[in-house]
Amino acid sequence: MSEYEQILRQIGSFGPYQRRAFILVSMFETPLAWAMLTPMLLNFKPDFYCYDWTSLQRSLIEDNLLNESFIKHIDSMDMVHYYQYLTNYSTNITLNRTTNVCPNNQVCPGIEFDDNINSIVSTWQLVCDQEIVADTITSIQMAGVLLGAVITGQLADLFGRRNILFIEHAILVIMWFCSAFAGNWMVYAGLRFIIGALIGGVLVVNFVLPLEIVTPEWRTFCGCIGLWAVGLMALAGWGYYIHDWQYLVIATSTASMLILLSWWFVPESPRWLLSRGRVKKAEAILTTMAKYNNKPVPDFSKLHQYAQNEMNNKKHVIKYSYWHLCSNLTLTKNALITMYGWFVSSAVYYGMNFNTKNLTGNLYLNIFFSGLVEIPALVFVVLVHNKLGRRLTVSLLMCVAGIFSFSILIIDLLGDIKELSTLTVIFAMIGKAGISGGWAALQVFSAELFPTVVRNMGVGACSFCARIGAIVAPQIVFLGTQKDATPLPFTVFGILALVAGGLVWLLPETRGVPLPDELVIDIKKPNDTTANNDDVTQPTSPECVPLNTIHDTSINDRHVEDA
């Protein structure tokens, strides 16, 4: 245990000060959920109507009330009203129209949308041959999340957790607000990419900061519990009262500014300050923490040496790379399975969210329940993760997500999804709960599988795969918008989750097992062709050696944990 963690225990492992900071930092998740998941509302496709203008023009030409050249330009309701005005409303006009049908798969002239909801689809006529654009914009946003997470990790290490958290959130609010005034969908897509990058960045710091002010036993709790689901539920309320996408963006982005007032109550990470040699500032924060927790101020004399050691160790470290995740067959297998699990978790989770707009029933209730079901799922993980074990918990929840998602295809085959809409929504929500809990459990499981020296890189690789899954998710959702293909996204989600739930059993159980520290590679003996490829944690194996023994022994076994 480091001197820093000893001091945290003396002043309170998770005392009132840490609880306050944890709640305030978690509150960032609520507006982040709004920013990330508003496509559930903004991309909604209202009913649209196409009119038979050719037949109308032919009929009006026969009436011979106005010039034929003028009549041939009547291809919108505004022109119809103008024609009636010019003819003193002397003609009864009958228009034939189709609902949600694209002639020749093209956007018809004078297309009209149901005016109950004004979304980006109705604003920029993203239907027919343009239908994929809305979901592509969401994929572009999720690509931004990937880039932002990568960049912000480095920025937070250089400039501090607190500074980056508030600066990026402030920029996010500004860009988010500006997106309401985009003149076309191309500009809007560019802004959503920037918004996604800022969301990804804030999420990284939002996750890391609380973990650095609590002792290890509280990290699982802080990593699993948050206010993201609350934000998703609140998004349903925003959409219920505001039906115009521009006003919705303005309202949610403006409301998100309020969290910036917590600047005076959220501390910088003392651990980061110590790593930068700013001991006095770290001592001041720890002193405030001790007093707020009604604990005696501890002796900080050892912190100076701890900080000096941390800075010195940065100069003498073994450089590990992502290739070291494939140092032996067992580690390679573990890495591939966990990366696939994160890909599936993200693809299914965000796919379930974005597909809510395609479910039957009330859109706003569906969004609300989509957030509500996450809460018991996360509580379930916290309660049983240490009792059932990592593999069983993850596999159980993944299989729940897979079975109930795939069952929607069976509902469609046995009956009609529209007729059994309530059952379909229930199954979709149970599947959503399963994937929410499964992903949370998998995050803890993954961190325990990788040796300490490459743990951050292992989790970083998994996170990268998760972002790829998030980029793919809107395209899977798009499949369900095709004719008679409503259950297709659920079928894909179900198969992906079931495969992940099965593959988890190929991973070693880590409950109650000391975390591996050293990275072990396989060394074949000169005349031996049966080297053991399954030992990751036993450096005493005659055919395996810790990787650090291959490097300069003067480094004193210090390692870089670089994500």
Coordinates of C-alpha atoms in Angstrom, one line a residue, residues 76-551:
S76 CA -46.3 22.0 -53.0
M77 CA -49.2 22.9 -50.7
D78 CA -48.1 26.5 -50.7
M79 CA -48.4 26.6 -54.5
V80 CA -51.9 25.0 -54.2
H81 CA -53.0 27.7 -51.8
Y82 CA -51.6 30.4 -54.1
Y83 CA -53.5 28.9 -57.0
Q84 CA -56.7 28.9 -55.0
Y85 CA -56.1 32.5 -54.1
L86 CA -55.6 33.5 -57.7
T87 CA -58.8 31.7 -58.8
N88 CA -60.8 33.2 -55.9
Y89 CA -61.2 29.7 -54.5
S90 CA -63.5 28.8 -57.3
T91 CA -62.1 25.2 -57.7
N92 CA -62.4 22.3 -55.3
I93 CA -59.0 20.6 -55.3
T94 CA -58.7 16.9 -54.5
L95 CA -55.2 15.6 -53.8
N96 CA -54.2 12.0 -53.7
R97 CA -51.4 11.2 -51.2
T98 CA -49.5 8.3 -49.9
T99 CA -48.1 7.9 -46.4
N100 CA -44.5 6.9 -45.7
V101 CA -44.1 5.7 -49.3
C102 CA -41.3 7.0 -51.6
P103 CA -42.0 7.0 -55.3
N104 CA -38.9 5.5 -57.0
N105 CA -37.2 5.7 -53.6
Q106 CA -36.7 9.4 -54.1
V107 CA -37.8 12.3 -51.9
C108 CA -41.0 13.5 -53.6
P109 CA -41.6 17.2 -54.5
G110 CA -43.6 19.0 -51.8
I111 CA -43.1 16.3 -49.2
E112 CA -44.9 17.0 -46.0
F113 CA -44.2 15.7 -42.5
D114 CA -46.5 15.2 -39.6
D115 CA -46.1 18.4 -37.5
N116 CA -46.4 16.7 -34.0
I117 CA -42.6 16.4 -33.9
N118 CA -40.0 18.5 -35.7
S119 CA -36.8 16.4 -35.9
I120 CA -33.7 16.7 -38.1
V121 CA -35.4 14.1 -40.4
S122 CA -38.3 16.5 -41.1
T123 CA -36.1 19.6 -41.2
W124 CA -33.7 18.2 -43.9
Q125 CA -36.0 15.6 -45.4
L126 CA -33.9 12.7 -44.4
V127 CA -36.2 10.0 -45.8
C128 CA -36.3 7.7 -48.8
D129 CA -32.8 7.7 -50.4
Q130 CA -31.6 10.0 -47.7
E131 CA -32.8 7.8 -44.8
I132 CA -29.4 6.5 -43.8
V133 CA -28.1 10.0 -43.2
A134 CA -29.6 10.4 -39.7
D135 CA -28.1 7.2 -38.4
T136 CA -24.8 8.0 -40.2
I137 CA -24.7 11.3 -38.3
T138 CA -25.0 9.4 -35.0
S139 CA -22.1 7.1 -36.1
I140 CA -20.0 10.2 -36.9
Q141 CA -20.8 11.4 -33.3
M142 CA -19.6 8.1 -31.9
A143 CA -16.4 8.3 -33.9
G144 CA -15.9 11.7 -32.2
V145 CA -16.3 10.0 -28.8
L146 CA -13.5 7.6 -29.8
L147 CA -11.1 10.4 -30.7
G148 CA -12.0 12.5 -27.7
A149 CA -11.4 9.7 -25.2
V150 CA -7.9 9.1 -26.7
I151 CA -6.8 12.7 -26.7
T152 CA -8.3 13.7 -23.3
G153 CA -6.5 10.9 -21.5
Q154 CA -3.2 12.6 -22.4
L155 CA -4.5 16.1 -21.7
A156 CA -5.7 15.1 -18.2
D157 CA -2.3 13.7 -17.4
L158 CA -0.6 17.0 -18.5
F159 CA -3.0 19.6 -17.2
G160 CA -4.9 18.0 -14.4
R161 CA -8.2 16.2 -14.1
R162 CA -10.3 19.1 -12.7
N163 CA -9.1 21.6 -15.3
I164 CA -9.8 19.4 -18.3
L165 CA -13.2 18.2 -16.9
F166 CA -14.6 21.8 -16.6
I167 CA -12.9 23.2 -19.7
E168 CA -14.1 20.5 -22.0
H169 CA -17.6 20.5 -20.5
A170 CA -17.8 24.3 -21.1
I171 CA -16.7 23.9 -24.7
L172 CA -19.2 21.0 -25.1
V173 CA -22.1 23.3 -23.9
I174 CA -21.1 25.9 -26.5
M175 CA -20.8 23.5 -29.4
W176 CA -23.9 21.7 -28.4
F177 CA -25.8 25.0 -28.3
C178 CA -24.5 26.1 -31.7
S179 CA -25.6 22.8 -33.3
A180 CA -29.2 24.0 -33.0
F181 CA -28.5 26.6 -35.7
A182 CA -26.8 24.4 -38.2
G183 CA -28.0 25.4 -41.7
N184 CA -27.8 21.9 -43.3
W185 CA -27.1 18.3 -42.2
M186 CA -23.5 18.4 -43.2
V187 CA -22.7 21.2 -40.9
Y188 CA -24.7 19.5 -38.2
A189 CA -22.8 16.3 -38.7
G190 CA -19.5 18.1 -38.2
L191 CA -20.7 19.7 -35.0
R192 CA -22.0 16.4 -33.7
F193 CA -18.5 15.0 -34.3
I194 CA -17.0 17.7 -32.1
I195 CA -19.7 17.2 -29.5
G196 CA -19.0 13.5 -29.5
A197 CA -15.2 14.2 -29.0
L198 CA -16.0 16.4 -26.0
I199 CA -18.4 13.9 -24.6
G200 CA -15.8 11.2 -24.8
G201 CA -13.2 13.4 -23.2
V202 CA -15.4 14.5 -20.3
L203 CA -16.4 10.8 -19.7
V204 CA -12.8 9.8 -19.3
V205 CA -12.1 12.4 -16.6
N206 CA -15.5 11.9 -15.0
F207 CA -14.5 8.2 -14.5
V208 CA -10.9 8.7 -13.3
L209 CA -11.2 11.6 -10.9
P210 CA -13.4 9.9 -8.2
L211 CA -11.3 6.8 -8.3
E212 CA -8.2 8.8 -7.3
I213 CA -9.7 10.2 -4.1
V214 CA -10.9 6.9 -2.6
T215 CA -9.3 3.7 -1.4
P216 CA -9.3 0.6 -3.7
E217 CA -12.2 -1.2 -2.0
W218 CA -14.5 1.7 -3.1
R219 CA -13.4 1.9 -6.7
T220 CA -15.8 -0.8 -7.9
F221 CA -18.7 1.2 -6.4
C222 CA -17.5 4.5 -7.9
G223 CA -16.9 2.9 -11.2
C224 CA -20.3 1.2 -11.5
I225 CA -22.7 3.7 -9.8
G226 CA -23.4 7.0 -11.5
L227 CA -26.2 9.3 -12.7
W228 CA -26.1 8.4 -16.4
A229 CA -29.4 6.5 -16.1
V230 CA -31.0 9.4 -14.4
G231 CA -30.0 11.6 -17.4
L232 CA -31.5 9.1 -19.8
M233 CA -34.8 9.2 -17.8
A234 CA -34.8 13.0 -17.7
L235 CA -34.3 13.1 -21.4
A236 CA -37.7 11.5 -21.8
G237 CA -39.2 14.5 -19.9
W238 CA -37.3 17.0 -22.1
G239 CA -38.7 15.3 -25.2
Y240 CA -42.2 15.1 -23.9
Y241 CA -42.5 18.9 -23.3
I242 CA -40.3 20.1 -26.3
H243 CA -41.2 18.6 -29.7
D244 CA -39.0 20.9 -31.8
W245 CA -35.4 19.5 -32.1
Q246 CA -33.8 23.0 -32.2
Y247 CA -35.6 24.2 -29.0
L248 CA -34.7 20.8 -27.4
V249 CA -31.0 21.3 -28.1
I250 CA -31.1 24.9 -26.9
A251 CA -32.9 23.9 -23.7
T252 CA -30.7 20.9 -22.8
S253 CA -27.4 22.6 -23.6
T254 CA -28.4 25.7 -21.6
A255 CA -29.4 23.6 -18.6
S256 CA -26.1 21.8 -18.8
M257 CA -24.3 25.0 -18.0
L258 CA -25.4 24.8 -14.3
I259 CA -23.0 21.9 -13.5
L260 CA -20.1 24.3 -14.1
L261 CA -21.1 26.0 -10.8
S262 CA -19.6 23.0 -9.0
W263 CA -16.1 24.3 -9.9
W264 CA -15.6 25.6 -6.4
F265 CA -16.6 22.3 -4.8
V266 CA -14.8 19.7 -6.9
P267 CA -11.1 19.2 -5.9
E268 CA -8.2 18.4 -8.1
S269 CA -6.9 14.8 -7.8
P270 CA -4.2 14.8 -5.0
R271 CA -2.7 11.7 -6.6
W272 CA -2.2 13.7 -9.9
L273 CA -0.7 16.6 -8.0
L274 CA 1.8 14.4 -6.3
S275 CA 2.7 12.8 -9.6
R276 CA 3.6 16.3 -10.8
G277 CA 5.5 17.2 -7.7
R278 CA 3.0 19.7 -6.4
V279 CA 3.1 18.4 -2.8
K280 CA 1.9 21.6 -1.1
K281 CA -1.3 21.8 -3.1
A282 CA -1.9 18.1 -2.5
E283 CA -1.4 18.6 1.2
A284 CA -3.9 21.5 1.3
I285 CA -6.6 19.4 -0.4
L286 CA -5.9 16.4 1.9
T287 CA -6.1 18.7 4.9
T288 CA -9.4 20.1 3.8
M289 CA -10.6 16.5 3.2
A290 CA -9.6 15.4 6.7
K291 CA -11.3 18.4 8.4
Y292 CA -14.5 17.9 6.4
N293 CA -14.5 14.2 7.4
N294 CA -13.9 15.1 11.0
K295 CA -10.6 13.2 11.0
P296 CA -7.3 14.4 12.5
V297 CA -4.9 15.8 9.9
P298 CA -2.3 13.2 9.3
D299 CA 1.5 13.5 9.1
F300 CA 2.4 14.4 5.5
S301 CA 6.1 14.1 5.9
K302 CA 6.3 10.9 3.9
L303 CA 4.4 12.5 1.0
H304 CA 7.4 14.5 -0.1
Q305 CA 9.5 11.3 -0.5
Y306 CA 6.5 9.6 -2.1
A307 CA 6.2 12.4 -4.7
Q308 CA 9.9 12.5 -5.3
N309 CA 10.0 8.7 -5.9
E310 CA 7.1 8.9 -8.3
M311 CA 8.8 11.6 -10.3
N312 CA 12.1 9.7 -10.3
N313 CA 10.4 6.5 -11.3
K314 CA 9.0 8.2 -14.4
K315 CA 12.6 8.5 -15.7
H316 CA 13.4 4.8 -15.1
V317 CA 10.6 2.7 -16.4
I318 CA 10.1 -0.2 -18.7
K319 CA 8.2 0.9 -21.8
Y320 CA 5.4 -1.5 -22.6
S321 CA 3.3 -1.4 -25.8
Y322 CA 0.1 -2.9 -26.9
W323 CA 2.0 -5.8 -28.5
H324 CA 2.8 -7.0 -25.0
L325 CA -0.9 -7.9 -24.6
C326 CA -0.1 -10.8 -26.9
S327 CA 3.0 -12.0 -25.0
N328 CA 1.6 -15.5 -24.6
L329 CA -1.3 -17.5 -25.7
T330 CA -3.3 -17.1 -22.5
L331 CA -3.0 -13.4 -22.4
T332 CA -3.8 -13.1 -26.1
K333 CA -6.9 -15.2 -25.6
N334 CA -8.0 -13.1 -22.6
A335 CA -7.4 -9.9 -24.4
L336 CA -9.3 -10.9 -27.5
I337 CA -12.3 -12.2 -25.6
T338 CA -12.5 -9.1 -23.4
M339 CA -12.1 -6.8 -26.3
Y340 CA -15.0 -8.6 -28.1
G341 CA -17.0 -8.4 -24.9
W342 CA -16.6 -4.6 -24.8
F343 CA -17.4 -4.3 -28.5
V344 CA -20.6 -6.3 -28.0
S345 CA -21.5 -4.4 -24.8
S346 CA -21.2 -1.0 -26.4
A347 CA -22.8 -2.0 -29.7
V348 CA -25.8 -3.6 -28.0
Y349 CA -26.1 -0.9 -25.3
Y350 CA -26.1 2.1 -27.6
G351 CA -28.0 0.1 -30.3
M352 CA -30.8 -0.6 -27.8
N353 CA -30.9 3.1 -26.8
F354 CA -30.9 4.4 -30.4
N355 CA -33.4 1.8 -31.4
T356 CA -35.9 3.0 -28.8
K357 CA -37.3 5.4 -31.4
N358 CA -38.4 2.4 -33.5
L359 CA -40.2 0.6 -30.8
T360 CA -44.0 0.6 -30.8
G361 CA -45.8 2.4 -28.0
N362 CA -45.2 5.8 -26.5
L363 CA -41.7 7.1 -27.4
Y364 CA -41.2 9.1 -24.2
L365 CA -42.2 6.2 -21.9
N366 CA -40.0 3.9 -23.8
I367 CA -37.0 6.2 -23.3
F368 CA -37.9 6.7 -19.6
F369 CA -38.0 2.9 -19.0
S370 CA -34.9 2.4 -21.0
G371 CA -33.0 4.5 -18.4
L372 CA -35.0 3.1 -15.4
V373 CA -34.1 -0.5 -16.0
E374 CA -30.4 0.3 -15.8
I375 CA -30.6 1.2 -12.1
P376 CA -31.6 -2.3 -10.7
A377 CA -29.1 -3.9 -13.2
L378 CA -26.2 -1.9 -11.7
V379 CA -27.4 -2.5 -8.1
F380 CA -27.5 -6.2 -8.9
V381 CA -23.9 -6.2 -10.1
V382 CA -22.7 -4.4 -7.0
L383 CA -24.6 -6.9 -4.7
V384 CA -23.6 -10.2 -6.4
H385 CA -20.4 -9.6 -8.2
N386 CA -18.3 -10.8 -5.3
K387 CA -20.7 -13.7 -4.4
L388 CA -21.4 -15.3 -7.8
G389 CA -18.0 -14.6 -9.2
R390 CA -16.9 -12.6 -12.3
R391 CA -17.6 -15.1 -15.0
L392 CA -21.0 -16.2 -13.8
T393 CA -22.2 -12.6 -13.3
V394 CA -21.0 -11.4 -16.7
S395 CA -22.3 -14.5 -18.5
L396 CA -25.6 -14.4 -16.8
L397 CA -26.3 -10.8 -17.7
M398 CA -25.0 -11.2 -21.2
C399 CA -27.2 -14.2 -21.8
V400 CA -30.3 -12.4 -20.4
A401 CA -29.6 -9.6 -22.8
G402 CA -29.1 -12.1 -25.7
I403 CA -32.1 -14.3 -25.0
F404 CA -34.6 -11.5 -24.5
S405 CA -33.3 -9.6 -27.5
F406 CA -33.4 -12.6 -29.8
S407 CA -36.9 -13.5 -28.5
I408 CA -38.3 -10.5 -30.2
L409 CA -37.6 -12.3 -33.5
I410 CA -39.6 -15.2 -32.2
I411 CA -42.4 -12.9 -31.3
D412 CA -42.4 -11.6 -34.9
L413 CA -42.4 -15.1 -36.4
L414 CA -45.2 -16.3 -34.2
G415 CA -47.4 -13.2 -34.4
D416 CA -47.2 -9.5 -35.1
I417 CA -44.9 -7.2 -33.3
K418 CA -47.4 -4.4 -33.5
E419 CA -50.1 -6.5 -32.0
L420 CA -47.8 -7.7 -29.2
S421 CA -46.2 -4.3 -28.7
T422 CA -46.3 -4.4 -24.9
L423 CA -44.5 -7.8 -24.8
T424 CA -42.0 -6.5 -27.3
V425 CA -41.2 -3.4 -25.3
I426 CA -40.9 -5.5 -22.1
F427 CA -38.5 -7.9 -23.7
A428 CA -36.4 -5.0 -25.1
M429 CA -36.2 -3.4 -21.7
I430 CA -35.1 -6.6 -20.0
G431 CA -32.5 -7.0 -22.7
K432 CA -31.4 -3.4 -22.1
A433 CA -31.1 -4.1 -18.3
G434 CA -29.0 -7.2 -19.0
I435 CA -26.5 -5.5 -21.3
S436 CA -26.2 -2.5 -18.9
G437 CA -25.3 -4.7 -15.9
G438 CA -23.2 -7.1 -18.1
W439 CA -21.0 -4.2 -19.3
A440 CA -20.5 -2.8 -15.8
A441 CA -19.5 -6.3 -14.5
L442 CA -17.2 -6.9 -17.5
Q443 CA -15.3 -3.6 -16.9
V444 CA -14.3 -4.8 -13.4
F445 CA -13.5 -8.3 -14.7
S446 CA -11.4 -7.0 -17.5
A447 CA -9.2 -4.9 -15.2
E448 CA -8.5 -7.9 -13.1
L449 CA -7.4 -10.1 -16.0
F450 CA -4.5 -8.0 -17.2
P451 CA -1.2 -7.9 -15.3
T452 CA -0.5 -4.6 -13.6
V453 CA 2.2 -3.5 -15.9
V454 CA -0.2 -3.6 -19.0
R455 CA -3.5 -3.2 -17.2
N456 CA -4.2 0.3 -18.4
M457 CA -3.2 -0.7 -21.9
G458 CA -5.5 -3.7 -21.8
V459 CA -8.4 -1.7 -20.6
G460 CA -7.6 1.0 -23.1
A461 CA -7.7 -1.6 -26.0
C462 CA -11.0 -2.8 -24.7
S463 CA -12.3 0.8 -24.5
F464 CA -11.2 1.3 -28.1
C465 CA -13.2 -1.8 -29.2
A466 CA -16.2 -0.4 -27.3
R467 CA -16.0 2.8 -29.2
I468 CA -16.0 0.9 -32.5
G469 CA -19.1 -0.9 -31.3
A470 CA -20.8 2.4 -30.6
I471 CA -19.9 3.6 -34.2
V472 CA -21.4 0.4 -35.6
A473 CA -24.6 0.5 -33.4
P474 CA -26.5 3.1 -35.4
Q475 CA -26.0 1.2 -38.6
I476 CA -27.4 -1.9 -37.0
V477 CA -30.4 0.2 -35.9
F478 CA -30.8 1.4 -39.5
L479 CA -31.5 -2.2 -40.6
G480 CA -34.7 -2.1 -38.6
T481 CA -36.1 0.8 -40.5
Q482 CA -36.4 -1.3 -43.7
K483 CA -39.7 -2.9 -44.7
D484 CA -40.6 -5.9 -42.5
A485 CA -37.2 -5.8 -40.7
T486 CA -38.2 -4.4 -37.3
P487 CA -36.8 -7.4 -35.4
L488 CA -33.5 -7.5 -37.3
P489 CA -31.5 -5.2 -35.0
F490 CA -32.7 -7.2 -31.9
T491 CA -31.7 -10.4 -33.7
V492 CA -28.2 -9.1 -34.3
F493 CA -27.9 -7.8 -30.7
G494 CA -29.1 -11.1 -29.3
I495 CA -26.6 -13.2 -31.3
L496 CA -23.7 -10.9 -30.4
A497 CA -24.6 -11.0 -26.7
L498 CA -25.2 -14.7 -26.5
V499 CA -21.8 -15.4 -28.1
A500 CA -20.1 -13.0 -25.6
G501 CA -21.9 -14.7 -22.7
G502 CA -20.5 -18.1 -23.9
L503 CA -17.0 -16.9 -24.5
V504 CA -16.7 -15.5 -21.0
W505 CA -16.4 -19.1 -19.7
L506 CA -13.0 -19.4 -21.5
L507 CA -11.6 -16.7 -19.2
P508 CA -10.1 -17.5 -15.7
E509 CA -12.1 -16.6 -12.6
T510 CA -10.6 -13.7 -10.8
R511 CA -12.8 -13.4 -7.7
G512 CA -10.6 -13.6 -4.6
V513 CA -7.4 -14.1 -6.8
P514 CA -4.5 -11.7 -6.3
L515 CA -4.1 -9.5 -9.3
P516 CA -1.2 -10.5 -11.5
D517 CA 1.7 -8.0 -11.5
E518 CA 4.3 -9.3 -13.8
L519 CA 4.0 -9.9 -17.5
V520 CA 5.2 -13.4 -18.3
I521 CA 6.3 -14.5 -21.8
D522 CA 6.8 -18.1 -23.0
I523 CA 10.4 -19.2 -23.7
K524 CA 10.9 -22.5 -25.5
K525 CA 13.7 -24.7 -24.4
P526 CA 16.2 -25.5 -27.2
N527 CA 14.9 -29.1 -27.7
D528 CA 11.4 -28.6 -26.4
T529 CA 8.4 -28.2 -28.7
T530 CA 5.7 -28.3 -26.0
A531 CA 6.2 -25.1 -24.2
N532 CA 3.5 -24.2 -21.7
N533 CA 1.4 -21.4 -23.2
D534 CA -1.2 -21.3 -20.4
D535 CA 0.6 -19.8 -17.5
V536 CA 0.2 -16.0 -17.1
T537 CA 0.7 -15.5 -13.4
Q538 CA 3.4 -17.9 -12.4
P539 CA 6.8 -16.5 -13.3
T540 CA 8.4 -19.6 -11.6
S541 CA 7.3 -21.8 -14.5
P542 CA 10.4 -23.4 -15.9
E543 CA 9.4 -22.3 -19.4
C544 CA 8.1 -18.8 -18.6
V545 CA 10.0 -15.8 -17.3
P546 CA 8.8 -12.4 -16.2
L547 CA 9.4 -9.9 -19.0
N548 CA 11.1 -7.4 -16.7
T549 CA 14.0 -9.8 -16.3
I550 CA 14.8 -9.4 -19.9
H551 CA 15.3 -5.6 -19.5

